[in-house]
Coordinates of C-alpha atoms in Angstrom, one line a residue:
X1002 CA 52.1 11.2 11.6
X1003 CA 48.3 10.8 12.1
X1004 CA 46.1 12.5 9.5
X1005 CA 44.2 15.6 10.6
X1006 CA 40.8 16.5 9.6
X1007 CA 41.0 19.0 6.9
X1008 CA 38.6 22.0 6.4
X1009 CA 36.9 19.8 3.5
X1010 CA 36.7 17.0 5.6
X1011 CA 35.1 19.1 8.5
X1012 CA 32.6 20.7 5.8
X1013 CA 31.8 16.9 4.7
X1014 CA 31.2 16.1 8.4
X1015 CA 28.7 18.8 8.5
X1016 CA 26.8 18.3 5.6
X1017 CA 27.7 14.9 4.1
X1018 CA 24.7 12.5 3.5
X1019 CA 25.6 9.0 4.3
X1020 CA 25.4 7.7 0.9
X1021 CA 27.1 4.5 2.6
X1022 CA 23.3 4.0 3.8
X1023 CA 22.1 4.6 0.1
X1024 CA 20.2 1.2 -0.3
X1025 CA 19.2 0.6 3.1
X1026 CA 15.8 1.8 3.1
X1027 CA 14.7 0.4 -0.2
X1028 CA 11.6 -2.2 0.3
X1029 CA 12.7 -5.7 0.9
X1030 CA 10.5 -8.7 -0.2
X1031 CA 7.6 -6.1 -0.9
X1032 CA 7.6 -5.0 3.0
X1033 CA 7.2 -1.2 3.3
X1034 CA 9.7 0.6 5.7
X1035 CA 8.3 3.1 8.2
X1036 CA 8.8 6.8 6.6
X1037 CA 11.7 8.6 8.3
X1038 CA 10.8 11.6 10.5
X1039 CA 12.0 15.1 9.9
X1040 CA 12.6 16.9 6.7
X1041 CA 13.0 15.1 3.5
X1042 CA 14.4 16.6 0.3
X1043 CA 14.8 15.4 -3.3
X1044 CA 17.5 16.3 -5.6
X1045 CA 16.9 15.1 -9.1
X1046 CA 16.9 16.1 -12.7
X1047 CA 15.4 14.6 -15.7
X1048 CA 18.2 12.2 -16.4
X1049 CA 21.4 11.0 -14.7
X1050 CA 23.4 13.9 -16.1
X1051 CA 21.1 16.5 -14.7
X1052 CA 20.9 14.6 -11.3
X1053 CA 24.8 14.8 -11.0
X1054 CA 24.8 18.4 -11.9
X1055 CA 22.2 19.0 -9.2
X1056 CA 24.2 17.1 -6.8
X1057 CA 27.3 18.9 -7.6
X1058 CA 25.7 22.3 -7.4
X1059 CA 24.1 21.5 -4.0
X1060 CA 27.5 20.3 -2.5
X1061 CA 29.4 23.3 -4.2
X1062 CA 26.9 26.3 -4.1
X1063 CA 29.8 28.6 -4.4
X1064 CA 31.7 26.9 -7.2
X1065 CA 34.7 24.8 -7.2
X1066 CA 38.3 25.0 -8.4
X1067 CA 38.3 21.3 -9.9
X1068 CA 35.6 19.2 -11.2
X1069 CA 36.0 15.4 -12.0
X1070 CA 34.4 14.1 -14.9
X1071 CA 33.3 10.5 -15.4
X1072 CA 31.4 8.4 -17.9
X1073 CA 27.8 8.2 -16.8
X1074 CA 26.8 5.3 -18.8
X1075 CA 29.1 2.9 -16.9
X1076 CA 30.2 2.7 -13.3
X1077 CA 33.9 1.7 -12.8
X1078 CA 35.9 5.0 -13.3
X1079 CA 33.3 7.1 -11.1
X1080 CA 33.5 4.6 -8.4
X1081 CA 37.1 5.0 -8.0
X1082 CA 37.0 8.7 -8.0
X1083 CA 35.4 9.5 -4.5
X1084 CA 38.9 9.6 -2.8
X1085 CA 40.5 11.9 -5.6
X1086 CA 37.3 14.1 -5.2
X1087 CA 38.0 14.3 -1.5
X1088 CA 41.6 15.2 -2.2
X1089 CA 40.9 17.7 -4.7
X1090 CA 37.7 19.1 -2.8
X1091 CA 35.9 18.5 -6.1
X1092 CA 32.3 17.4 -7.2
X1093 CA 31.9 14.7 -9.8
X1094 CA 29.9 15.2 -13.1
X1095 CA 28.8 12.9 -15.7
X1096 CA 29.2 12.6 -19.3
X1097 CA 28.6 10.6 -22.5
X1098 CA 31.5 9.0 -24.2
X1099 CA 31.3 11.2 -27.5
X1100 CA 29.6 14.4 -26.4
X1101 CA 29.1 16.5 -23.2
X1102 CA 25.5 16.5 -22.0
X1103 CA 23.9 19.9 -22.1
X1104 CA 23.1 19.7 -18.4
X1105 CA 26.9 18.9 -17.6
X1106 CA 28.1 21.8 -19.7
X1107 CA 25.6 24.2 -17.8
X1108 CA 26.7 22.8 -14.4
X1109 CA 30.3 23.5 -15.5
X1110 CA 29.4 27.1 -16.4
X1111 CA 27.8 27.7 -13.0
X1112 CA 30.9 26.0 -11.0
X1113 CA 33.3 27.7 -12.8
X1114 CA 36.1 25.5 -12.4
X1115 CA 39.8 26.2 -13.7
X1116 CA 40.8 22.5 -13.9
X1117 CA 38.9 19.5 -15.1
X1118 CA 39.9 16.2 -14.5
X1119 CA 38.7 13.5 -17.0
X1120 CA 38.6 9.9 -15.5
X1121 CA 39.4 7.1 -18.0
X1122 CA 40.9 6.6 -21.4
X1123 CA 39.6 7.6 -24.6
X1124 CA 37.4 4.5 -24.8
X1125 CA 35.1 6.1 -22.2
X1126 CA 35.6 9.8 -22.7
X1127 CA 36.5 10.6 -26.4
X1128 CA 39.3 13.0 -27.5
X1129 CA 36.5 15.3 -28.9
X1130 CA 35.0 15.9 -25.4
X1131 CA 38.6 16.7 -24.2
X1132 CA 39.4 19.0 -26.9
X1133 CA 36.0 21.0 -26.6
X1134 CA 36.7 21.3 -22.7
X1135 CA 40.3 22.5 -23.3
X1136 CA 39.0 25.4 -25.1
X1137 CA 37.8 26.7 -21.7
X1138 CA 39.5 24.9 -18.9
X1139 CA 42.4 23.3 -18.1
X1140 CA 42.1 19.6 -18.6
X1141 CA 44.0 16.6 -17.2
X1142 CA 43.0 12.9 -18.0
X1143 CA 43.7 10.2 -15.5
X1144 CA 43.2 7.0 -17.3
X1145 CA 44.6 3.2 -17.7
X1146 CA 44.1 0.3 -20.1
X1147 CA 41.0 -0.8 -18.1
X1148 CA 39.0 0.0 -15.1
X1149 CA 41.6 -1.6 -12.7
X1150 CA 44.6 0.6 -14.0
X1151 CA 42.4 3.8 -14.0
X1152 CA 41.7 3.2 -10.2
X1153 CA 45.3 2.4 -9.6
X1154 CA 46.2 5.7 -11.5
X1155 CA 43.3 7.6 -9.4
X1156 CA 45.0 6.4 -6.2
X1157 CA 48.5 7.4 -7.5
X1158 CA 47.2 10.9 -8.3
X1159 CA 46.2 11.6 -4.8
X1160 CA 48.2 14.6 -3.2
X1161 CA 46.9 14.3 0.3
X1162 CA 48.3 11.7 2.7
X1163 CA 46.0 8.5 2.6
X1164 CA 43.7 8.1 5.4
X1165 CA 44.4 5.8 8.4
X1166 CA 41.9 3.3 10.3
X1167 CA 42.5 1.4 13.5
X1168 CA 44.0 -1.9 12.9
X1169 CA 41.1 -4.4 12.3
X1170 CA 38.9 -1.5 11.2
X1171 CA 36.8 0.9 13.3
X1172 CA 34.1 -1.4 14.8
X1173 CA 33.2 0.4 18.1
X1174 CA 33.0 4.1 17.5
X1175 CA 35.6 7.0 16.8
X1176 CA 39.2 5.9 16.6
X1177 CA 41.2 7.1 19.7
X1178 CA 43.0 10.2 18.5
X1179 CA 46.3 9.0 20.1
X1180 CA 46.3 5.9 18.0
X1181 CA 47.9 6.5 14.7
X1182 CA 46.1 3.6 12.8
X1183 CA 47.1 2.1 9.6
X1184 CA 47.1 3.7 6.1
X1185 CA 43.9 2.0 4.7
X1186 CA 42.6 1.5 1.1
X1187 CA 39.1 -0.1 0.1
X1188 CA 38.6 -2.9 -2.4
X1189 CA 35.6 -3.5 -4.2
X1190 CA 34.6 -5.8 -7.1
X1191 CA 35.1 -4.3 -10.6
X1192 CA 32.3 -6.5 -12.0
X1193 CA 29.4 -4.8 -10.2
X1194 CA 28.7 -1.4 -8.4
X1195 CA 26.4 -1.7 -5.1
X1196 CA 29.3 -2.3 -2.6
X1197 CA 31.8 0.6 -4.0
X1198 CA 28.8 3.1 -4.5
X1199 CA 27.9 2.8 -0.7
X1200 CA 31.6 3.3 0.4
X1201 CA 31.8 6.7 -1.6
X1202 CA 31.5 8.9 1.4
X1203 CA 34.0 7.4 3.5
X1204 CA 36.4 7.3 0.6
X1205 CA 35.9 11.0 0.0
X1206 CA 36.0 12.2 3.5
X1207 CA 38.7 10.1 4.6
X1208 CA 40.8 10.1 1.5
X1209 CA 40.8 6.2 1.3
X1210 CA 41.5 5.1 -2.2
X1211 CA 39.0 2.7 -4.0
X1212 CA 40.6 -0.1 -5.7
X1213 CA 38.9 -2.8 -7.9
X1214 CA 39.4 -6.4 -8.0
X1215 CA 37.8 -9.7 -9.3
X1216 CA 36.2 -12.2 -7.4
X1217 CA 38.9 -14.9 -7.7
X1218 CA 42.2 -12.6 -8.4
X1219 CA 43.8 -9.4 -8.1
X1220 CA 44.4 -7.5 -11.2
X1221 CA 47.9 -6.7 -11.9
X1222 CA 47.2 -2.8 -11.5
X1223 CA 45.4 -3.4 -8.1
X1224 CA 48.4 -5.7 -6.8
X1225 CA 50.9 -2.9 -8.0
X1226 CA 48.8 -0.1 -6.1
X1227 CA 48.6 -2.1 -3.1
X1228 CA 52.3 -2.9 -3.0
X1229 CA 53.3 0.9 -4.0
X1230 CA 55.7 2.0 -1.5
X1231 CA 54.8 5.7 -2.2
X1232 CA 51.2 5.0 -1.4
X1233 CA 52.5 3.0 1.7
X1234 CA 48.9 1.1 2.1
X1235 CA 48.7 -1.2 5.3
X1236 CA 45.4 -2.5 5.5
X1237 CA 42.8 -3.1 3.2
X1238 CA 38.9 -3.1 3.7
X1239 CA 37.0 -5.6 1.5
X1240 CA 33.5 -4.7 0.4
X1241 CA 31.0 -7.3 0.2
X1242 CA 31.0 -11.1 0.8
X1243 CA 33.1 -13.8 -1.1
X1244 CA 30.8 -13.9 -3.8
X1245 CA 32.1 -10.6 -4.6
X1246 CA 35.8 -10.8 -3.4
X1247 CA 36.7 -14.4 -2.5
X1248 CA 38.5 -15.8 0.5
X1249 CA 41.3 -16.7 -2.0
X1250 CA 41.7 -13.1 -2.6
X1251 CA 41.5 -12.0 0.9
X1252 CA 44.4 -14.8 1.8
X1253 CA 46.5 -13.1 -1.0
X1254 CA 46.2 -9.9 0.5
X1255 CA 47.2 -11.0 3.9
X1256 CA 49.6 -13.8 3.2
X1257 CA 51.4 -12.7 0.1
X1258 CA 50.9 -8.8 0.6
X1259 CA 51.4 -8.8 4.1
X1260 CA 48.3 -6.5 4.7
X1261 CA 45.9 -6.3 7.4
X1262 CA 42.5 -7.3 6.0
X1263 CA 39.0 -6.3 7.3
X1264 CA 35.8 -7.5 5.4
X1265 CA 32.6 -5.5 5.6
X1266 CA 29.8 -7.5 4.4
X1267 CA 26.0 -8.2 4.8
X1268 CA 23.6 -10.7 3.3
X1269 CA 22.8 -8.6 0.3
X1270 CA 23.5 -5.2 -1.0
X1271 CA 21.1 -3.4 1.3
X1272 CA 22.8 -5.1 4.5
X1273 CA 26.1 -4.5 3.0
X1274 CA 25.5 -0.7 2.8
X1275 CA 24.1 -0.8 6.5
X1276 CA 27.6 -2.4 7.5
X1277 CA 29.5 0.2 5.4
X1278 CA 27.4 3.3 6.9
X1279 CA 28.4 2.0 10.3
X1280 CA 31.9 1.7 9.2
X1281 CA 31.7 5.3 7.8
X1282 CA 30.3 6.6 11.1
X1283 CA 33.1 4.9 13.1
X1284 CA 35.9 6.1 10.5
X1285 CA 35.1 9.7 9.9
X1286 CA 35.1 12.4 12.6
X1287 CA 31.9 13.9 13.5
X1288 CA 29.8 11.1 12.6
X1289 CA 27.3 9.2 14.7
X1290 CA 24.3 7.0 13.4
X1291 CA 22.2 7.7 16.4
X1292 CA 19.2 9.4 14.8
X1293 CA 20.3 12.9 16.1
X1294 CA 20.4 14.9 13.0
X1295 CA 22.9 13.2 10.7
X1296 CA 21.5 13.5 7.0
X1297 CA 20.7 10.2 5.1
X1298 CA 20.8 10.0 1.5
X1299 CA 18.7 7.3 -0.3
X1300 CA 19.2 6.2 -3.8
X1301 CA 18.1 3.4 -6.0
X1302 CA 20.2 0.3 -5.3
X1303 CA 19.3 -1.6 -8.4
X1304 CA 20.8 1.1 -10.7
X1305 CA 24.2 3.2 -10.4
X1306 CA 23.9 6.6 -12.0
X1307 CA 22.3 8.5 -9.3
X1308 CA 24.7 7.5 -6.6
X1309 CA 27.7 7.9 -8.6
X1310 CA 28.1 11.6 -8.1
X1311 CA 26.6 11.5 -4.6
X1312 CA 29.9 11.2 -2.4
X1313 CA 31.0 14.7 -2.3
X1314 CA 27.6 15.6 -1.1

């Protein structure tokens, strides 16, 4: 059965900033890009935690039933959270390991969720944070022994049917509505952040799980998720070039696991983000990179904190 566009995906299609383009307008080799036309807004706070809070409240001005909470001092767990956020229609907030930042606590008050999902084990979000939250909210933890297993468990926690893309990936515009497509996951390196940050909106809007790999191998947890019959993954989109995920890993996906494989890459993180934006526009109903009003989000591509919580917006 072809996955239909849910109300949350329709809302995302109306207001989602194309964070897949987040790095594309950063100056390259000292050259200044021409300023964009139209209205420019800034969503910001005095630190990464307050910025994430502002993004969450902009995306969910009426509050949210569920909130995802990830460690804001590192990137892996939040990278893999985008599909789960789309599945649960939830914003992403950030915390320190041992204490909930004031801005995050205030955002939780305003969002008034019933359920808070912690992403990662106690090494990234301490038991003390969980205990403090459990006094006010229903709290669930999704975590593994490492970033790869946490990403696997985030994928396994999805309630919604995973999203589909045409075989070979959408490259020439929206998919034919009569074509069922293949259940598709996204694979990024777990060693760095730019490629997976850029694909957050596609993961959120399409419910495509983000799994993490290494340059020259597939971690056991990632391989298990890709082979999981309940997830039913048929196609993998590799994010980035062979310096991020090698040709040997691509061959493993295709030859050993029997998956269709698409690679989306550019010469650097900025060009890869442009290619990911094109994939997002083709893969999500209601998008077009035609300059006719689609919002564009720009974040610093040399650091990860601000873009971590951007996908739901």
